[in-house]
Amino acid sequence: NAGVTQTPKFRVLKTGQSMTLLCAQDMNHEYMYWYRQDPGMGLRLIHYSVGEGTTAKGEVPDGYNVSRLKKQNFLLGLESAAPSQTSVYFCASSYRGGGGGELFFGEGSRLTVL
Amino acid sequence: GENVEQHPSTLSVQEGDSAVIKCTYSDSASNYFPWYKQELGKGPQLIIDIRSNVGEKKDQRIAVTLNKTAKHFSLHITETQPEDSAVYFCAASSGSGTYKYIFGTGTRLKVLA
């Protein structure tokens, strides 16, 4: 059972470079989320999607873009990476939205921006 | 804005002892409170949750209590074992028209053998 798969797992970028993180889920979930995890700050929501073709901003959306062209995939893009974007990124999906939908997380993508 | 405070940030207990982690939320509309466990190098995983119409819920060695008046909820782990060592996150969600979960900052629990 794959669940939620994130690629790549590790990446090192130079300031100003661009990259895309891919999240794929095989549970037919409507809702997908991108979080970043930083020491002492918990999990902060970057962007989320409530269905194919939809995206919305979370708590910390600046510097990121997302797309949900297919229901099973949620892409997170960094157009011009900055050192402040060094973090561990987690994708999650759920059958229901907030208020009762269990979040299923991927194993994370560790990004370092030099 | 919406906020969830979590304490303590680190907690060390002897194997067999109990551990308690506390969270306080600010949004009075919050009605769903899950707890996630994150093991080293992995994503968080749901371990227990509680809704606002329930005061306490138990699942074997873990339990969660909710005090709506005081806006706080707690995770209780009894008879701790080394495999309980992990980072624990609380979260709160209002559910009504929102798809967001507000997470606490996490508690690193160490169970000493």
Tab-separated table of N, CA, C and O in Angstrom, chain A residues 31 33 35 37 40-43 45 48 50 58-59 90 94 96-103 105-108, chain B residues 31-32 36 38 41-46 49 51 87 89 93-96 98-106:
chain	number	residue	atom	x	y	z
A	31	TYR	N	-8.967	15.862	-0.703
A	31	TYR	CA	-8.224	16.963	-0.109
A	31	TYR	C	-6.736	16.643	-0.033
A	31	TYR	O	-6.351	15.552	0.395
A	33	TYR	N	-2.756	18.566	0.894
A	33	TYR	CA	-2.142	19.675	1.624
A	33	TYR	C	-0.619	19.626	1.482
A	33	TYR	O	-0.038	18.557	1.385
A	35	TYR	N	2.567	21.025	3.806
A	35	TYR	CA	3.028	21.631	5.047
A	35	TYR	C	4.547	21.767	5.005
A	35	TYR	O	5.234	21.015	4.341
A	37	GLN	N	7.762	21.891	7.907
A	37	GLN	CA	8.068	21.636	9.311
A	37	GLN	C	9.430	22.210	9.639
A	37	GLN	O	10.438	21.816	9.048
A	40	GLY	N	10.763	23.753	16.294
A	40	GLY	CA	10.076	24.637	17.226
A	40	GLY	C	8.850	25.336	16.680
A	40	GLY	O	8.231	26.135	17.375
A	41	MET	N	8.488	25.030	15.418
A	41	MET	CA	7.349	25.731	14.814
A	41	MET	C	6.250	24.794	14.353
A	41	MET	O	5.270	25.225	13.759
A	42	GLY	N	6.395	23.539	14.603
A	42	GLY	CA	5.335	22.608	14.240
A	42	GLY	C	5.152	22.484	12.747
A	42	GLY	O	6.097	22.669	11.968
A	43	LEU	N	3.945	22.188	12.340
A	43	LEU	CA	3.591	22.029	10.938
A	43	LEU	C	2.780	23.239	10.502
A	43	LEU	O	1.740	23.543	11.077
A	45	LEU	N	0.786	25.175	7.325
A	45	LEU	CA	0.155	24.912	6.043
A	45	LEU	C	0.589	25.931	4.995
A	45	LEU	O	0.464	27.140	5.188
A	48	TYR	N	-3.288	24.301	-0.001
A	48	TYR	CA	-4.088	23.092	0.029
A	48	TYR	C	-5.035	23.071	-1.170
A	48	TYR	O	-5.180	24.065	-1.881
A	50	VAL	N	-8.957	21.334	-2.409
A	50	VAL	CA	-10.164	20.616	-2.000
A	50	VAL	C	-10.714	19.757	-3.129
A	50	VAL	O	-11.809	19.207	-3.019
A	58	GLY	N	-2.604	28.697	2.295
A	58	GLY	CA	-2.620	28.367	3.710
A	58	GLY	C	-2.027	29.490	4.531
A	58	GLY	O	-2.173	30.671	4.208
A	59	GLU	N	-1.308	29.120	5.598
A	59	GLU	CA	-0.733	30.117	6.515
A	59	GLU	C	0.500	30.813	5.964
A	59	GLU	O	0.735	31.988	6.224
A	90	PHE	N	6.104	18.326	3.974
A	90	PHE	CA	5.231	17.166	4.049
A	90	PHE	C	3.980	17.403	3.232
A	90	PHE	O	3.344	18.458	3.319
A	94	SER	N	-6.516	13.742	2.632
A	94	SER	CA	-7.597	13.276	3.497
A	94	SER	C	-8.861	13.088	2.688
A	94	SER	O	-9.063	13.725	1.649
A	96	ARG	N	-11.903	13.603	4.019
A	96	ARG	CA	-12.742	14.740	4.378
A	96	ARG	C	-11.852	15.909	4.736
A	96	ARG	O	-10.675	15.746	5.032
A	97	GLY	N	-12.419	17.089	4.790
A	97	GLY	CA	-11.669	18.266	5.180
A	97	GLY	C	-11.588	18.394	6.689
A	97	GLY	O	-11.872	17.474	7.430
A	98	GLY	N	-11.182	19.569	7.155
A	98	GLY	CA	-11.049	19.825	8.579
A	98	GLY	C	-12.331	19.513	9.302
A	98	GLY	O	-13.415	19.716	8.800
A	99	GLY	N	-12.203	18.990	10.505
A	99	GLY	CA	-13.390	18.657	11.261
A	99	GLY	C	-13.645	17.180	11.339
A	99	GLY	O	-14.704	16.744	11.745
A	100	GLY	N	-12.682	16.375	10.947
A	100	GLY	CA	-12.900	14.945	11.090
A	100	GLY	C	-12.193	14.085	10.081
A	100	GLY	O	-12.288	12.872	10.136
A	101	GLY	N	-11.479	14.681	9.157
A	101	GLY	CA	-10.787	13.881	8.169
A	101	GLY	C	-9.363	13.586	8.585
A	101	GLY	O	-8.571	14.497	8.762
A	102	GLU	N	-9.038	12.303	8.753
A	102	GLU	CA	-7.678	11.929	9.125
A	102	GLU	C	-6.728	12.336	8.017
A	102	GLU	O	-6.983	12.086	6.834
A	103	LEU	N	-5.642	12.963	8.396
A	103	LEU	CA	-4.595	13.318	7.447
A	103	LEU	C	-3.632	12.151	7.304
A	103	LEU	O	-3.158	11.608	8.295
A	105	PHE	N	-0.001	11.375	5.854
A	105	PHE	CA	1.189	12.108	5.463
A	105	PHE	C	2.150	11.242	4.660
A	105	PHE	O	2.244	10.028	4.873
A	106	GLY	N	2.896	11.914	3.776
A	106	GLY	CA	4.031	11.275	3.145
A	106	GLY	C	5.207	11.277	4.112
A	106	GLY	O	5.096	11.746	5.247
A	107	GLU	N	6.338	10.779	3.665
A	107	GLU	CA	7.507	10.658	4.545
A	107	GLU	C	8.380	11.903	4.545
A	107	GLU	O	9.377	11.947	5.260
A	108	GLY	N	8.008	12.903	3.774
A	108	GLY	CA	8.720	14.165	3.830
A	108	GLY	C	9.770	14.320	2.740
A	108	GLY	O	10.319	13.344	2.224
B	31	ASN	N	-13.798	22.171	16.846
B	31	ASN	CA	-14.625	21.062	17.323
B	31	ASN	C	-14.015	19.687	17.069
B	31	ASN	O	-14.633	18.663	17.312
B	32	TYR	N	-12.787	19.654	16.575
B	32	TYR	CA	-12.146	18.375	16.306
B	32	TYR	C	-10.678	18.496	16.677
B	32	TYR	O	-10.007	19.444	16.255
B	36	TYR	N	-1.178	13.518	16.600
B	36	TYR	CA	-0.350	12.800	15.646
B	36	TYR	C	0.989	12.455	16.292
B	36	TYR	O	1.535	13.238	17.070
B	38	GLN	N	4.939	11.380	15.376
B	38	GLN	CA	5.921	11.381	14.293
B	38	GLN	C	7.191	10.685	14.757
B	38	GLN	O	7.903	11.187	15.635
B	41	GLY	N	12.318	10.441	10.963
B	41	GLY	CA	12.423	10.226	9.530
B	41	GLY	C	11.131	9.869	8.837
B	41	GLY	O	11.131	9.504	7.654
B	42	LYS	N	10.011	9.979	9.545
B	42	LYS	CA	8.729	9.621	8.950
B	42	LYS	C	7.738	10.772	9.058
B	42	LYS	O	7.980	11.757	9.738
B	43	GLY	N	6.629	10.631	8.358
B	43	GLY	CA	5.573	11.609	8.469
B	43	GLY	C	4.711	11.350	9.687
B	43	GLY	O	4.683	10.242	10.217
B	44	PRO	N	3.995	12.366	10.170
B	44	PRO	CA	3.101	12.181	11.318
B	44	PRO	C	1.989	11.176	11.009
B	44	PRO	O	1.549	11.053	9.863
B	45	GLN	N	1.547	10.488	12.061
B	45	GLN	CA	0.491	9.503	11.909
B	45	GLN	C	-0.520	9.699	13.021
B	45	GLN	O	-0.149	9.860	14.190
B	46	LEU	N	-1.804	9.678	12.669
B	46	LEU	CA	-2.865	9.865	13.653
B	46	LEU	C	-2.861	8.729	14.664
B	46	LEU	O	-2.808	7.553	14.303
B	49	ASP	N	-8.083	10.812	18.331
B	49	ASP	CA	-8.727	12.106	18.130
B	49	ASP	C	-9.969	12.203	19.011
B	49	ASP	O	-10.451	11.206	19.549
B	51	ARG	N	-13.765	14.654	19.522
B	51	ARG	CA	-14.648	15.708	19.042
B	51	ARG	C	-15.201	16.477	20.227
B	51	ARG	O	-15.197	15.996	21.364
B	87	VAL	N	7.953	12.372	18.392
B	87	VAL	CA	7.426	13.732	18.528
B	87	VAL	C	5.908	13.658	18.377
B	87	VAL	O	5.407	13.011	17.450
B	89	PHE	N	2.254	15.752	18.072
B	89	PHE	CA	1.631	17.015	17.697
B	89	PHE	C	0.146	16.974	18.019
B	89	PHE	O	-0.541	15.999	17.682
B	93	SER	N	-9.260	21.883	14.687
B	93	SER	CA	-9.933	22.259	13.451
B	93	SER	C	-11.379	22.599	13.760
B	93	SER	O	-11.993	21.970	14.610
B	94	SER	N	-11.902	23.588	13.041
B	94	SER	CA	-13.289	23.957	13.283
B	94	SER	C	-14.239	23.207	12.377
B	94	SER	O	-15.389	23.015	12.698
B	95	GLY	N	-13.752	22.808	11.223
B	95	GLY	CA	-14.545	21.928	10.367
B	95	GLY	C	-15.631	22.601	9.583
B	95	GLY	O	-15.944	22.183	8.481
B	96	SER	N	-16.201	23.668	10.111
B	96	SER	CA	-17.348	24.261	9.412
B	96	SER	C	-16.855	25.149	8.280
B	96	SER	O	-16.546	26.306	8.478
B	98	THR	N	-14.121	25.024	6.784
B	98	THR	CA	-12.671	25.176	6.709
B	98	THR	C	-12.026	23.824	6.463
B	98	THR	O	-12.565	22.794	6.842
B	99	TYR	N	-10.892	23.843	5.830
B	99	TYR	CA	-10.184	22.600	5.561
B	99	TYR	C	-8.831	22.623	6.237
B	99	TYR	O	-7.948	21.878	5.889
B	100	LYS	N	-8.686	23.513	7.205
B	100	LYS	CA	-7.404	23.705	7.852
B	100	LYS	C	-7.338	23.042	9.212
B	100	LYS	O	-8.318	22.988	9.938
B	101	TYR	N	-6.144	22.537	9.502
B	101	TYR	CA	-5.830	22.068	10.835
B	101	TYR	C	-4.734	22.992	11.366
B	101	TYR	O	-3.749	23.231	10.675
B	102	ILE	N	-4.877	23.513	12.559
B	102	ILE	CA	-3.830	24.300	13.181
B	102	ILE	C	-3.088	23.380	14.140
B	102	ILE	O	-3.685	22.813	15.062
B	103	PHE	N	-1.784	23.221	13.886
B	103	PHE	CA	-0.974	22.302	14.685
B	103	PHE	C	-0.251	23.013	15.813
B	103	PHE	O	0.136	24.182	15.682
B	104	GLY	N	-0.042	22.299	16.905
B	104	GLY	CA	0.845	22.759	17.953
B	104	GLY	C	2.289	22.615	17.504
B	104	GLY	O	2.566	22.065	16.424
B	105	THR	N	3.219	23.069	18.326
B	105	THR	CA	4.629	23.083	17.947
B	105	THR	C	5.348	21.771	18.226
B	105	THR	O	6.510	21.635	17.908
B	106	GLY	N	4.658	20.816	18.817
B	106	GLY	CA	5.235	19.491	19.001
B	106	GLY	C	5.889	19.279	20.356
B	106	GLY	O	6.392	20.223	20.982
